[in-house]
CSV table of C-alpha atoms in Angstrom, one decimal:
chain,number,residue,atom,x,y,z
Z,1,MET,CA,83.9,110.6,63.0
Z,2,SER,CA,86.3,107.9,64.1
Z,3,THR,CA,89.9,107.7,62.8
Z,4,ARG,CA,89.1,104.4,61.2
Z,5,ARG,CA,86.4,105.9,59.0
Z,6,ARG,CA,88.8,108.6,57.9
Z,7,ALA,CA,91.1,106.0,56.5
Z,8,ASN,CA,91.1,105.7,52.8
Z,9,PRO,CA,90.2,102.4,51.0
Z,10,GLU,CA,93.8,101.4,50.9
Z,11,GLY,CA,94.1,101.7,54.7
Z,12,ALA,CA,96.2,104.9,54.8
Z,13,MET,CA,95.3,107.6,57.3
Z,14,SER,CA,95.6,111.4,56.8
Z,15,VAL,CA,98.0,113.4,58.8
Z,16,GLY,CA,95.2,114.9,60.8
Z,17,ALA,CA,93.8,111.5,61.6
Z,18,HIS,CA,97.2,110.3,62.7
Z,19,PHE,CA,97.5,113.2,65.2
Z,20,GLN,CA,93.9,112.6,66.5
Z,21,GLU,CA,94.7,108.9,67.0
Z,22,LEU,CA,98.0,109.8,68.7
Z,23,ARG,CA,96.3,112.2,71.1
Z,24,LYS,CA,93.7,109.5,71.9
Z,25,ARG,CA,96.4,106.9,72.7
Z,26,LEU,CA,98.4,109.4,74.8
Z,27,VAL,CA,95.3,110.1,76.9
Z,28,LEU,CA,94.8,106.3,77.4
Z,29,VAL,CA,98.4,105.9,78.3
Z,30,LEU,CA,98.1,108.6,81.0
Z,31,VAL,CA,94.9,107.0,82.4
Z,32,GLY,CA,96.7,103.7,82.6
Z,33,LEU,CA,99.7,105.3,84.4
Z,34,ALA,CA,97.3,107.0,86.9
Z,35,VAL,CA,95.6,103.7,87.7
Z,36,GLY,CA,98.9,102.0,88.1
Z,37,THR,CA,100.3,104.8,90.3
Z,38,VAL,CA,97.3,104.4,92.7
Z,39,ALA,CA,98.1,100.7,92.9
Z,40,GLY,CA,101.8,101.5,93.4
Z,41,TRP,CA,100.9,103.7,96.4
Z,42,TYR,CA,99.4,100.8,98.3
Z,43,LEU,CA,102.2,98.5,97.3
Z,44,TYR,CA,104.9,100.9,98.6
Z,45,GLU,CA,105.9,98.9,101.7
Z,46,PRO,CA,106.5,95.5,100.0
Z,47,VAL,CA,108.2,97.1,97.1
Z,48,MET,CA,110.6,99.0,99.4
Z,49,ASP,CA,111.3,95.9,101.3
Z,50,TYR,CA,112.3,94.2,98.0
Z,51,VAL,CA,114.3,97.2,96.8
Z,52,GLN,CA,116.4,97.3,100.0
Z,53,ARG,CA,117.3,93.6,99.8
Z,54,PRO,CA,120.6,94.3,98.0
Z,55,LEU,CA,121.6,96.4,101.0
Z,56,THR,CA,120.5,94.0,103.7
Z,57,GLU,CA,121.4,90.7,102.2
Z,58,LEU,CA,124.8,91.3,100.7
Z,59,GLY,CA,126.3,92.6,104.0
Z,60,ALA,CA,128.3,95.3,102.2
Z,61,GLY,CA,129.2,97.4,105.2
Z,62,ASN,CA,125.6,97.3,106.5
Z,63,PRO,CA,124.5,100.4,104.4
Z,64,GLN,CA,121.5,102.3,105.7
Z,65,LEU,CA,118.9,104.4,103.8
Z,66,ASN,CA,118.4,107.9,105.2
Z,67,PHE,CA,115.7,110.5,104.7
Z,68,GLN,CA,117.4,113.9,104.8
Z,69,THR,CA,114.3,116.2,104.9
Z,70,ILE,CA,110.9,116.0,106.6
Z,71,GLY,CA,109.1,115.5,103.4
Z,72,ALA,CA,111.6,113.1,101.8
Z,73,ALA,CA,109.7,110.0,102.8
Z,74,PHE,CA,106.5,111.3,101.2
Z,75,GLU,CA,108.3,112.3,98.0
Z,76,LEU,CA,109.9,108.9,97.8
Z,77,GLN,CA,106.6,107.2,98.2
Z,78,LEU,CA,105.2,109.2,95.3
Z,79,LYS,CA,108.2,108.4,93.2
Z,80,VAL,CA,108.0,104.6,94.0
Z,81,ALA,CA,104.2,104.7,93.3
Z,82,PHE,CA,104.7,106.2,89.9
Z,83,TRP,CA,107.6,103.8,89.1
Z,84,VAL,CA,105.4,100.8,90.1
Z,85,GLY,CA,102.6,102.3,88.1
Z,86,ALA,CA,104.8,102.5,85.0
Z,87,LEU,CA,105.7,98.8,85.4
Z,88,VAL,CA,102.3,97.5,86.3
Z,89,SER,CA,100.6,99.4,83.4
Z,90,SER,CA,103.4,98.5,80.9
Z,91,PRO,CA,101.1,95.9,79.1
Z,92,TRP,CA,98.5,98.7,78.7
Z,93,TRP,CA,100.8,101.4,77.3
Z,94,ILE,CA,102.8,99.0,75.1
Z,95,TYR,CA,99.5,97.8,73.7
Z,96,GLN,CA,98.6,101.5,72.9
Z,97,ILE,CA,101.7,101.7,70.7
Z,98,GLY,CA,100.4,98.7,68.7
Z,99,ALA,CA,96.9,100.2,68.6
Z,100,PHE,CA,98.2,103.4,67.3
Z,101,ILE,CA,99.7,101.8,64.2
Z,102,SER,CA,96.8,99.5,63.7
Z,103,PRO,CA,94.4,101.9,61.8
Z,104,GLY,CA,97.1,102.5,59.2
Z,105,LEU,CA,97.4,98.8,58.4
Z,106,LYS,CA,95.3,96.6,56.2
Z,107,ARG,CA,92.9,94.2,57.9
Z,108,ALA,CA,95.2,91.2,57.3
Z,109,GLU,CA,98.1,93.1,59.0
Z,110,ARG,CA,96.2,94.1,62.2
Z,111,VAL,CA,96.9,90.8,63.8
Z,112,HIS,CA,100.6,91.9,63.6
Z,113,ALA,CA,99.7,94.9,65.8
Z,114,LEU,CA,98.3,92.5,68.5
Z,115,ALA,CA,101.4,90.4,68.2
Z,116,PHE,CA,103.4,93.7,68.5
Z,117,GLY,CA,101.9,94.5,71.8
Z,118,ALA,CA,102.2,91.0,73.2
Z,119,VAL,CA,105.9,90.7,72.2
Z,120,GLY,CA,106.6,94.2,73.5
Z,121,VAL,CA,105.2,93.2,77.0
Z,122,LEU,CA,107.5,90.2,77.0
Z,123,LEU,CA,110.5,92.2,75.9
Z,124,PHE,CA,110.0,94.9,78.4
Z,125,GLY,CA,109.5,92.4,81.1
Z,126,ALA,CA,112.7,90.5,80.2
Z,127,GLY,CA,114.6,93.8,80.2
Z,128,ALA,CA,113.2,94.9,83.5
Z,129,VAL,CA,114.0,91.5,85.1
Z,130,SER,CA,117.6,91.8,83.7
Z,131,GLY,CA,117.8,95.2,85.5
Z,132,VAL,CA,116.6,93.7,88.8
Z,133,LEU,CA,119.2,91.0,88.5
Z,134,VAL,CA,122.0,93.5,87.9
Z,135,VAL,CA,121.1,95.8,90.8
Z,136,PRO,CA,122.5,93.5,93.6
Z,137,ARG,CA,125.8,93.0,91.7
Z,138,ALA,CA,126.0,96.7,91.1
Z,139,VAL,CA,125.4,97.5,94.8
Z,140,ASP,CA,127.9,95.0,96.0
Z,141,ALA,CA,130.6,96.2,93.5
Z,142,LEU,CA,130.1,99.9,94.2
Z,143,VAL,CA,129.8,99.7,98.0
Z,144,SER,CA,133.0,97.6,98.0
Z,145,PHE,CA,134.9,100.8,97.3
Z,146,VAL,CA,133.9,102.2,100.8
Z,147,PRO,CA,137.1,102.3,103.0
Z,148,ASP,CA,137.2,100.0,106.0
Z,149,GLY,CA,135.8,101.6,109.2
Z,150,ALA,CA,133.7,104.1,107.2
Z,151,ALA,CA,129.9,104.1,107.5
Z,152,THR,CA,127.7,103.9,104.4
Z,153,LEU,CA,124.8,106.3,104.6
Z,154,LEU,CA,122.7,106.4,101.5
Z,155,SER,CA,120.1,108.9,100.5
Z,156,ALA,CA,116.9,106.9,100.2
Z,157,GLY,CA,115.8,109.0,97.2
Z,158,SER,CA,119.1,108.6,95.4
Z,159,PHE,CA,119.2,104.9,96.0
Z,160,VAL,CA,115.7,104.3,94.8
Z,161,SER,CA,116.3,106.5,91.7
Z,162,PHE,CA,119.4,104.5,91.0
Z,163,TYR,CA,117.3,101.3,91.2
Z,164,MET,CA,114.5,102.6,89.1
Z,165,TYR,CA,116.9,104.0,86.5
Z,166,LEU,CA,118.5,100.6,86.0
Z,167,VAL,CA,115.2,98.6,85.8
Z,168,LEU,CA,113.5,101.0,83.4
Z,169,ALA,CA,116.5,101.6,81.3
Z,170,PHE,CA,117.0,97.8,80.8
Z,171,GLY,CA,113.3,97.4,80.1
Z,172,LEU,CA,113.1,100.2,77.6
Z,173,SER,CA,116.4,99.1,75.9
Z,174,PHE,CA,114.8,95.7,75.1
Z,175,LEU,CA,112.0,97.5,73.2
Z,176,LEU,CA,114.4,98.6,70.5
Z,177,PRO,CA,113.2,96.0,68.0
Z,178,GLU,CA,109.6,97.0,68.7
Z,179,ILE,CA,110.4,100.6,67.8
Z,180,LEU,CA,112.2,99.7,64.6
Z,181,VAL,CA,109.4,97.3,63.5
Z,182,ALA,CA,106.8,100.0,64.2
Z,183,LEU,CA,108.7,102.5,62.0
Z,184,ASN,CA,108.9,99.8,59.3
Z,185,PHE,CA,105.1,99.1,59.5
Z,186,LEU,CA,104.5,102.9,59.3
Z,187,GLY,CA,106.6,103.0,56.1
Z,188,VAL,CA,109.2,105.3,57.7
Z,189,LEU,CA,112.1,102.8,57.8
Z,190,SER,CA,112.8,99.9,55.5
Z,191,ALA,CA,114.7,96.8,56.4
Z,192,ARG,CA,117.4,97.6,53.8
Z,193,THR,CA,117.9,101.0,55.5
Z,194,MET,CA,118.2,99.4,58.9
Z,195,LEU,CA,120.7,96.9,57.6
Z,196,ARG,CA,122.9,99.6,56.1
Z,197,GLY,CA,123.3,101.0,59.6
Z,198,TRP,CA,124.4,97.8,61.3
Z,199,ARG,CA,127.8,99.1,62.2
Z,200,TRP,CA,126.3,102.1,63.9
Z,201,ALA,CA,123.8,99.8,65.7
Z,202,ILE,CA,126.7,97.8,67.2
Z,203,VAL,CA,128.5,100.9,68.3
Z,204,VAL,CA,125.3,102.3,69.9
Z,205,ALA,CA,124.6,99.0,71.6
Z,206,PHE,CA,128.0,98.7,73.2
Z,207,THR,CA,128.1,102.4,74.1
Z,208,PHE,CA,124.7,102.1,75.7
Z,209,ALA,CA,125.6,99.0,77.6
Z,210,ALA,CA,128.8,100.6,78.9
Z,211,VAL,CA,126.9,103.7,80.1
Z,212,ILE,CA,123.9,101.9,81.6
Z,213,ASN,CA,125.8,99.1,83.3
Z,214,PRO,CA,127.3,100.1,86.7
Z,215,VAL,CA,129.1,96.8,87.3
Z,216,PRO,CA,132.9,97.2,86.8
Z,217,ASN,CA,133.1,93.7,85.4
Z,218,PRO,CA,132.9,93.9,81.6
Z,219,VAL,CA,131.1,90.5,81.2
Z,220,PRO,CA,127.6,91.8,82.0
Z,221,MET,CA,128.2,94.8,79.7
Z,222,ILE,CA,129.2,92.6,76.8
Z,223,ILE,CA,126.3,90.2,77.3
Z,224,GLN,CA,123.8,93.1,77.4
Z,225,ALA,CA,125.4,94.7,74.3
Z,226,LEU,CA,125.2,91.4,72.4
Z,227,GLY,CA,121.6,90.9,73.4
Z,228,LEU,CA,120.8,94.4,72.0
Z,229,VAL,CA,122.6,93.6,68.8
Z,230,ALA,CA,120.7,90.3,68.4
Z,231,LEU,CA,117.4,92.2,69.0
Z,232,PHE,CA,118.4,94.7,66.3
Z,233,PHE,CA,119.0,92.0,63.7
Z,234,LEU,CA,115.7,90.3,64.8
Z,235,ALA,CA,113.9,93.5,64.0
Z,236,VAL,CA,115.7,93.7,60.6
Z,237,GLY,CA,114.6,90.2,59.8
Z,238,VAL,CA,110.9,90.8,60.8
Z,239,SER,CA,111.0,94.1,58.7
Z,240,ALA,CA,112.5,92.3,55.7
Z,241,LEU,CA,109.7,89.7,55.8
Z,242,ARG,CA,107.1,92.5,56.0
Z,243,ASP,CA,108.8,94.4,53.1
Z,244,ARG,CA,108.8,91.3,50.9
Z,245,ALA,CA,105.1,90.7,51.6
Z,246,ALA,CA,104.3,94.3,50.7
Z,247,ARG,CA,106.2,94.0,47.4
Z,248,ARG,CA,104.3,90.9,46.5
Z,249,ARG,CA,101.0,92.6,47.2
Z,250,ARG,CA,102.0,95.6,45.0
Z,251,ALA,CA,103.3,93.5,42.1
Z,252,PRO,CA,99.9,92.6,40.6
Z,253,ALA,CA,98.7,96.2,40.8
Z,254,ALA,CA,101.9,97.4,39.1
Z,255,VAL,CA,101.4,94.8,36.3
Z,256,ALA,CA,97.8,95.8,35.8
Z,257,ALA,CA,98.7,99.5,35.6
Z,258,ALA,CA,101.4,98.8,33.1
Z,259,GLY,CA,99.0,96.8,30.9
Z,260,ALA,CA,96.5,99.6,31.0
């Protein structure tokens, strides 16, 4: 029996149906990641050429990537393939998040789940692009601390991990409003509760931007933090509209129950 059939007439799902749906979506996410990883394996060389551009184009002491063990190149290719797979399949696994909440929604609300997935792809892409733009500045700033006359020998694995960490962290950070809105649609978090924690949201946004941003210049950190704060309040606004619509739908039923 499908999870949709287990939903009650009001659209709510049982706990067991939620877990079954979650398991299904996780399997689909893993399948998407596997397919993306295979594609990433064949895209390894052009991806590595692009990843190394901050080292070759900025002229910061002519740093070189080094493979320190005999199996390091193979391990790096696996890591890059998985990373590319996560990025390439991001529309798929972000859609699965929207599809997971869809069975618990009324039919009129399911269009919101589709919008949820589409907006999530755009937000993740914007965050990932921001991370890519930050990497050259970060490399230039960090390598500038190398003393004159010293050679810069970088572990290939460490450098690629640094690159992946920034791009994925920026991409995931931009999904903050998606997570909050999803919790609101599931009935876990109201807009009023979110708004009560706005001070903590600002503190977390600036702390996260300070930790994640390797550029010594505070301007990129402040811009990123303000962007995260704006996304937080956008999520609050969307959730408030949804809460108000839900209250309007419940009002006639409450009046009818009181009259009975």
